[in-house]
């Protein structure tokens, strides 16, 4: 009866582990994520431990050295399965062990397996030793993941906790059976020992689900972060596209949006044009004309409040969308720009400008207000020329 249960339970676990290992191999291949390699190796190690178990029961080795070798191989594969599961979980918690520590853990697993191969004499001792390792390692990992208080690790922590609890029950069963007692009854203990692999399979599926959900959460977090970075980059790109490269003020591309925003509460639209600027370029060249444009844009920015928008409309034409509606204050700011520009230096060509303004009432027509300001500027230019 116990042998049939063991065969059935082992067949279930082998079939299940083949499916899980195959799934993780395919997942790692399709996604190409380095962190999945640890879990792929973990499930392959678990499969190797089961294959060693099947080979042992098929061949039933009598020689002590062969028995010790089988025990050592099983202990090493099963211990590496547990350590790699923990390594993968800790790695997703951004605390991946350094390669040196991982190497030391592998050496420790190898030493434990070799010593166990020569010390362990019975299957009960083997089951007890391995169950204790699983219980301690996965139980401690479950506590660690729970204390992280992150929903992404919930299913993985649950799987670890369930497998740890099963390992504790298995260790107790093996210890009692080894000592010759039966705290669970005359026949229930051997049946549990023979069939516990099927219960382990259920816990391993929960762990596999936890691994997938943890990976999904990591991918989702990366996508969210990448989306945020993309939006930030788009914002910076739009800001660059809306700026005039020479003067640093806004360019004509940004004007429609600013006019649309300004019509909510109303604004004053000012249209500026530098007087006889073509002569500056013709007489002194663009190496003199360009600094004049930069200087004029700076004077506009400094003379109007920070909330007002300064736009380079065309070559030597500028527009200011001012929040101020009081025309006397607008006039004062325009004259302040004119006064600043009259202070010339030997290095800077003297420039003057014509200006026209119009009132954009709340919910008014921005295009009409802009045309009116443009016409007013030409009237001012004509009057100044006369």
PDB file of N, CA and C in Angstrom, residues 215-277:
ATOM      1  N   UNK A 215       7.387  38.306 -10.722  1.00  0.00           N
ATOM      2  CA  UNK A 215       7.967  38.785 -11.982  1.00  0.00           C
ATOM      3  C   UNK A 215       7.044  39.784 -12.654  1.00  0.00           C
ATOM      4  N   UNK A 216       5.750  39.480 -12.672  1.00  0.00           N
ATOM      5  CA  UNK A 216       4.770  40.385 -13.279  1.00  0.00           C
ATOM      6  C   UNK A 216       4.781  41.741 -12.585  1.00  0.00           C
ATOM      7  N   UNK A 217       4.844  41.723 -11.245  1.00  0.00           N
ATOM      8  CA  UNK A 217       4.865  42.982 -10.499  1.00  0.00           C
ATOM      9  C   UNK A 217       6.122  43.789 -10.832  1.00  0.00           C
ATOM     10  N   UNK A 218       7.257  43.088 -10.976  1.00  0.00           N
ATOM     11  CA  UNK A 218       8.504  43.778 -11.323  1.00  0.00           C
ATOM     12  C   UNK A 218       8.409  44.397 -12.710  1.00  0.00           C
ATOM     13  N   UNK A 219       7.833  43.649 -13.659  1.00  0.00           N
ATOM     14  CA  UNK A 219       7.681  44.164 -15.015  1.00  0.00           C
ATOM     15  C   UNK A 219       6.730  45.357 -15.026  1.00  0.00           C
ATOM     16  N   UNK A 220       5.634  45.240 -14.270  1.00  0.00           N
ATOM     17  CA  UNK A 220       4.672  46.338 -14.193  1.00  0.00           C
ATOM     18  C   UNK A 220       5.314  47.588 -13.597  1.00  0.00           C
ATOM     19  N   UNK A 221       6.132  47.398 -12.568  1.00  0.00           N
ATOM     20  CA  UNK A 221       6.815  48.544 -11.956  1.00  0.00           C
ATOM     21  C   UNK A 221       7.783  49.186 -12.942  1.00  0.00           C
ATOM     22  N   UNK A 222       8.489  48.353 -13.691  1.00  0.00           N
ATOM     23  CA  UNK A 222       9.421  48.883 -14.682  1.00  0.00           C
ATOM     24  C   UNK A 222       8.676  49.640 -15.784  1.00  0.00           C
ATOM     25  N   UNK A 223       7.528  49.092 -16.205  1.00  0.00           N
ATOM     26  CA  UNK A 223       6.744  49.770 -17.237  1.00  0.00           C
ATOM     27  C   UNK A 223       6.213  51.108 -16.732  1.00  0.00           C
ATOM     28  N   UNK A 224       5.773  51.118 -15.474  1.00  0.00           N
ATOM     29  CA  UNK A 224       5.285  52.367 -14.889  1.00  0.00           C
ATOM     30  C   UNK A 224       6.401  53.403 -14.824  1.00  0.00           C
ATOM     31  N   UNK A 225       7.574  52.947 -14.395  1.00  0.00           N
ATOM     32  CA  UNK A 225       8.713  53.862 -14.314  1.00  0.00           C
ATOM     33  C   UNK A 225       9.121  54.346 -15.707  1.00  0.00           C
ATOM     34  N   UNK A 226       9.133  53.410 -16.662  1.00  0.00           N
ATOM     35  CA  UNK A 226       9.505  53.793 -18.028  1.00  0.00           C
ATOM     36  C   UNK A 226       8.485  54.764 -18.613  1.00  0.00           C
ATOM     37  N   UNK A 227       7.201  54.530 -18.296  1.00  0.00           N
ATOM     38  CA  UNK A 227       6.166  55.437 -18.786  1.00  0.00           C
ATOM     39  C   UNK A 227       6.335  56.828 -18.191  1.00  0.00           C
ATOM     40  N   UNK A 228       6.668  56.874 -16.884  1.00  0.00           N
ATOM     41  CA  UNK A 228       6.914  58.168 -16.250  1.00  0.00           C
ATOM     42  C   UNK A 228       8.100  58.885 -16.864  1.00  0.00           C
ATOM     43  N   UNK A 229       9.175  58.123 -17.130  1.00  0.00           N
ATOM     44  CA  UNK A 229      10.347  58.722 -17.751  1.00  0.00           C
ATOM     45  C   UNK A 229      10.031  59.203 -19.173  1.00  0.00           C
ATOM     46  N   UNK A 230       9.200  58.411 -19.871  1.00  0.00           N
ATOM     47  CA  UNK A 230       8.823  58.807 -21.235  1.00  0.00           C
ATOM     48  C   UNK A 230       8.006  60.089 -21.216  1.00  0.00           C
ATOM     49  N   UNK A 231       7.061  60.169 -20.276  1.00  0.00           N
ATOM     50  CA  UNK A 231       6.259  61.388 -20.172  1.00  0.00           C
ATOM     51  C   UNK A 231       7.134  62.595 -19.828  1.00  0.00           C
ATOM     52  N   UNK A 232       8.101  62.362 -18.932  1.00  0.00           N
ATOM     53  CA  UNK A 232       9.007  63.444 -18.574  1.00  0.00           C
ATOM     54  C   UNK A 232       9.845  63.885 -19.772  1.00  0.00           C
ATOM     55  N   UNK A 233      10.312  62.889 -20.533  1.00  0.00           N
ATOM     56  CA  UNK A 233      11.102  63.213 -21.722  1.00  0.00           C
ATOM     57  C   UNK A 233      10.257  63.945 -22.760  1.00  0.00           C
ATOM     58  N   UNK A 234       8.987  63.516 -22.894  1.00  0.00           N
ATOM     59  CA  UNK A 234       8.094  64.201 -23.827  1.00  0.00           C
ATOM     60  C   UNK A 234       7.861  65.645 -23.394  1.00  0.00           C
ATOM     61  N   UNK A 235       7.701  65.837 -22.063  1.00  0.00           N
ATOM     62  CA  UNK A 235       7.523  67.197 -21.562  1.00  0.00           C
ATOM     63  C   UNK A 235       8.735  68.066 -21.847  1.00  0.00           C
ATOM     64  N   UNK A 236       9.927  67.488 -21.633  1.00  0.00           N
ATOM     65  CA  UNK A 236      11.150  68.240 -21.912  1.00  0.00           C
ATOM     66  C   UNK A 236      11.284  68.536 -23.404  1.00  0.00           C
ATOM     67  N   UNK A 237      10.895  67.557 -24.225  1.00  0.00           N
ATOM     68  CA  UNK A 237      10.975  67.758 -25.675  1.00  0.00           C
ATOM     69  C   UNK A 237      10.019  68.860 -26.123  1.00  0.00           C
ATOM     70  N   UNK A 238       8.801  68.816 -25.577  1.00  0.00           N
ATOM     71  CA  UNK A 238       7.841  69.869 -25.921  1.00  0.00           C
ATOM     72  C   UNK A 238       8.352  71.237 -25.475  1.00  0.00           C
ATOM     73  N   UNK A 239       8.969  71.263 -24.287  1.00  0.00           N
ATOM     74  CA  UNK A 239       9.510  72.535 -23.791  1.00  0.00           C
ATOM     75  C   UNK A 239      10.599  73.054 -24.727  1.00  0.00           C
ATOM     76  N   UNK A 240      11.437  72.122 -25.229  1.00  0.00           N
ATOM     77  CA  UNK A 240      12.490  72.533 -26.153  1.00  0.00           C
ATOM     78  C   UNK A 240      11.905  73.006 -27.478  1.00  0.00           C
ATOM     79  N   UNK A 241      10.861  72.297 -27.941  1.00  0.00           N
ATOM     80  CA  UNK A 241      10.248  72.678 -29.207  1.00  0.00           C
ATOM     81  C   UNK A 241       9.541  74.023 -29.108  1.00  0.00           C
ATOM     82  N   UNK A 242       9.069  74.374 -27.921  1.00  0.00           N
ATOM     83  CA  UNK A 242       8.344  75.628 -27.726  1.00  0.00           C
ATOM     84  C   UNK A 242       9.270  76.808 -27.419  1.00  0.00           C
ATOM     85  N   UNK A 243      10.572  76.568 -27.392  1.00  0.00           N
ATOM     86  CA  UNK A 243      11.522  77.627 -27.061  1.00  0.00           C
ATOM     87  C   UNK A 243      12.304  78.060 -28.291  1.00  0.00           C
ATOM     88  N   UNK A 244      12.545  79.355 -28.369  1.00  0.00           N
ATOM     89  CA  UNK A 244      13.385  79.897 -29.429  1.00  0.00           C
ATOM     90  C   UNK A 244      14.847  79.632 -29.066  1.00  0.00           C
ATOM     91  N   UNK A 245      15.567  78.995 -29.960  1.00  0.00           N
ATOM     92  CA  UNK A 245      16.934  78.581 -29.654  1.00  0.00           C
ATOM     93  C   UNK A 245      17.869  79.761 -29.440  1.00  0.00           C
ATOM     94  N   UNK A 246      17.632  80.861 -30.119  1.00  0.00           N
ATOM     95  CA  UNK A 246      18.537  82.004 -30.006  1.00  0.00           C
ATOM     96  C   UNK A 246      18.293  82.792 -28.721  1.00  0.00           C
ATOM     97  N   UNK A 247      17.050  83.181 -28.499  1.00  0.00           N
ATOM     98  CA  UNK A 247      16.758  84.097 -27.382  1.00  0.00           C
ATOM     99  C   UNK A 247      16.356  83.397 -26.089  1.00  0.00           C
ATOM    100  N   UNK A 248      15.889  82.146 -26.190  1.00  0.00           N
ATOM    101  CA  UNK A 248      15.465  81.429 -24.989  1.00  0.00           C
ATOM    102  C   UNK A 248      14.031  81.679 -24.590  1.00  0.00           C
ATOM    103  N   UNK A 249      13.349  82.654 -25.225  1.00  0.00           N
ATOM    104  CA  UNK A 249      11.937  82.884 -24.923  1.00  0.00           C
ATOM    105  C   UNK A 249      11.109  81.894 -25.744  1.00  0.00           C
ATOM    106  N   UNK A 250       9.792  81.929 -25.554  1.00  0.00           N
ATOM    107  CA  UNK A 250       8.926  81.037 -26.316  1.00  0.00           C
ATOM    108  C   UNK A 250       8.936  81.411 -27.791  1.00  0.00           C
ATOM    109  N   UNK A 251       8.682  80.410 -28.633  1.00  0.00           N
ATOM    110  CA  UNK A 251       8.610  80.686 -30.060  1.00  0.00           C
ATOM    111  C   UNK A 251       7.157  80.728 -30.534  1.00  0.00           C
ATOM    112  N   UNK A 252       6.974  80.954 -31.807  1.00  0.00           N
ATOM    113  CA  UNK A 252       5.628  81.138 -32.365  1.00  0.00           C
ATOM    114  C   UNK A 252       4.768  79.879 -32.207  1.00  0.00           C
ATOM    115  N   UNK A 253       5.407  78.716 -32.154  1.00  0.00           N
ATOM    116  CA  UNK A 253       4.669  77.460 -32.008  1.00  0.00           C
ATOM    117  C   UNK A 253       3.871  77.426 -30.709  1.00  0.00           C
ATOM    118  N   UNK A 254       4.388  78.083 -29.665  1.00  0.00           N
ATOM    119  CA  UNK A 254       3.726  78.063 -28.362  1.00  0.00           C
ATOM    120  C   UNK A 254       2.628  79.112 -28.234  1.00  0.00           C
ATOM    121  N   UNK A 255       2.564  80.048 -29.162  1.00  0.00           N
ATOM    122  CA  UNK A 255       1.634  81.171 -29.028  1.00  0.00           C
ATOM    123  C   UNK A 255       0.159  80.757 -29.001  1.00  0.00           C
ATOM    124  N   UNK A 256      -0.323  79.880 -29.887  1.00  0.00           N
ATOM    125  CA  UNK A 256      -1.753  79.523 -29.844  1.00  0.00           C
ATOM    126  C   UNK A 256      -2.197  78.974 -28.488  1.00  0.00           C
ATOM    127  N   UNK A 257      -1.373  78.118 -27.892  1.00  0.00           N
ATOM    128  CA  UNK A 257      -1.729  77.565 -26.581  1.00  0.00           C
ATOM    129  C   UNK A 257      -1.801  78.659 -25.531  1.00  0.00           C
ATOM    130  N   UNK A 258      -0.863  79.593 -25.574  1.00  0.00           N
ATOM    131  CA  UNK A 258      -0.840  80.662 -24.577  1.00  0.00           C
ATOM    132  C   UNK A 258      -2.015  81.614 -24.749  1.00  0.00           C
ATOM    133  N   UNK A 259      -2.373  81.885 -25.977  1.00  0.00           N
ATOM    134  CA  UNK A 259      -3.539  82.740 -26.218  1.00  0.00           C
ATOM    135  C   UNK A 259      -4.825  82.054 -25.755  1.00  0.00           C
ATOM    136  N   UNK A 260      -4.910  80.747 -25.995  1.00  0.00           N
ATOM    137  CA  UNK A 260      -6.084  79.996 -25.563  1.00  0.00           C
ATOM    138  C   UNK A 260      -6.205  80.009 -24.032  1.00  0.00           C
ATOM    139  N   UNK A 261      -5.065  79.861 -23.344  1.00  0.00           N
ATOM    140  CA  UNK A 261      -5.083  79.894 -21.884  1.00  0.00           C
ATOM    141  C   UNK A 261      -5.411  81.297 -21.369  1.00  0.00           C
ATOM    142  N   UNK A 262      -4.910  82.304 -22.089  1.00  0.00           N
ATOM    143  CA  UNK A 262      -5.090  83.693 -21.619  1.00  0.00           C
ATOM    144  C   UNK A 262      -6.525  84.164 -21.736  1.00  0.00           C
ATOM    145  N   UNK A 263      -7.296  83.605 -22.668  1.00  0.00           N
ATOM    146  CA  UNK A 263      -8.654  84.117 -22.880  1.00  0.00           C
ATOM    147  C   UNK A 263      -9.610  83.715 -21.758  1.00  0.00           C
ATOM    148  N   UNK A 264      -9.189  82.835 -20.892  1.00  0.00           N
ATOM    149  CA  UNK A 264     -10.058  82.432 -19.779  1.00  0.00           C
ATOM    150  C   UNK A 264     -10.329  83.618 -18.865  1.00  0.00           C
ATOM    151  N   UNK A 265      -9.263  84.337 -18.473  1.00  0.00           N
ATOM    152  CA  UNK A 265      -9.413  85.491 -17.582  1.00  0.00           C
ATOM    153  C   UNK A 265      -9.190  86.823 -18.283  1.00  0.00           C
ATOM    154  N   UNK A 266      -8.790  86.770 -19.553  1.00  0.00           N
ATOM    155  CA  UNK A 266      -8.494  87.993 -20.273  1.00  0.00           C
ATOM    156  C   UNK A 266      -7.021  88.348 -20.165  1.00  0.00           C
ATOM    157  N   UNK A 267      -6.530  89.147 -21.095  1.00  0.00           N
ATOM    158  CA  UNK A 267      -5.112  89.519 -21.102  1.00  0.00           C
ATOM    159  C   UNK A 267      -4.917  90.726 -22.012  1.00  0.00           C
ATOM    160  N   UNK A 268      -3.713  91.281 -21.933  1.00  0.00           N
ATOM    161  CA  UNK A 268      -3.314  92.347 -22.846  1.00  0.00           C
ATOM    162  C   UNK A 268      -2.292  91.764 -23.816  1.00  0.00           C
ATOM    163  N   UNK A 269      -2.525  91.915 -25.097  1.00  0.00           N
ATOM    164  CA  UNK A 269      -1.622  91.404 -26.120  1.00  0.00           C
ATOM    165  C   UNK A 269      -0.773  92.569 -26.636  1.00  0.00           C
ATOM    166  N   UNK A 270       0.534  92.425 -26.559  1.00  0.00           N
ATOM    167  CA  UNK A 270       1.455  93.466 -27.044  1.00  0.00           C
ATOM    168  C   UNK A 270       2.277  92.909 -28.198  1.00  0.00           C
ATOM    169  N   UNK A 271       2.371  93.710 -29.260  1.00  0.00           N
ATOM    170  CA  UNK A 271       3.127  93.296 -30.444  1.00  0.00           C
ATOM    171  C   UNK A 271       4.310  94.250 -30.587  1.00  0.00           C
ATOM    172  N   UNK A 272       5.535  93.722 -30.573  1.00  0.00           N
ATOM    173  CA  UNK A 272       6.762  94.530 -30.662  1.00  0.00           C
ATOM    174  C   UNK A 272       7.462  94.239 -31.992  1.00  0.00           C
ATOM    175  N   UNK A 273       8.048  95.299 -32.550  1.00  0.00           N
ATOM    176  CA  UNK A 273       8.858  95.152 -33.754  1.00  0.00           C
ATOM    177  C   UNK A 273      10.043  96.101 -33.638  1.00  0.00           C
ATOM    178  N   UNK A 274      11.252  95.567 -33.825  1.00  0.00           N
ATOM    179  CA  UNK A 274      12.453  96.401 -33.719  1.00  0.00           C
ATOM    180  C   UNK A 274      12.536  97.336 -34.935  1.00  0.00           C
ATOM    181  N   UNK A 275      12.854  98.590 -34.672  1.00  0.00           N
ATOM    182  CA  UNK A 275      12.924  99.590 -35.738  1.00  0.00           C
ATOM    183  C   UNK A 275      14.243  99.490 -36.492  1.00  0.00           C
ATOM    184  N   UNK A 276      14.134  99.440 -37.818  1.00  0.00           N
ATOM    185  CA  UNK A 276      15.315  99.442 -38.699  1.00  0.00           C
ATOM    186  C   UNK A 276      16.317  98.356 -38.320  1.00  0.00           C
ATOM    187  N   UNK A 277      15.810  97.199 -37.910  1.00  0.00           N
ATOM    188  CA  UNK A 277      16.732  96.134 -37.490  1.00  0.00           C
ATOM    189  C   UNK A 277      17.506  95.569 -38.682  1.00  0.00           C
TER     190      UNK A 277
END
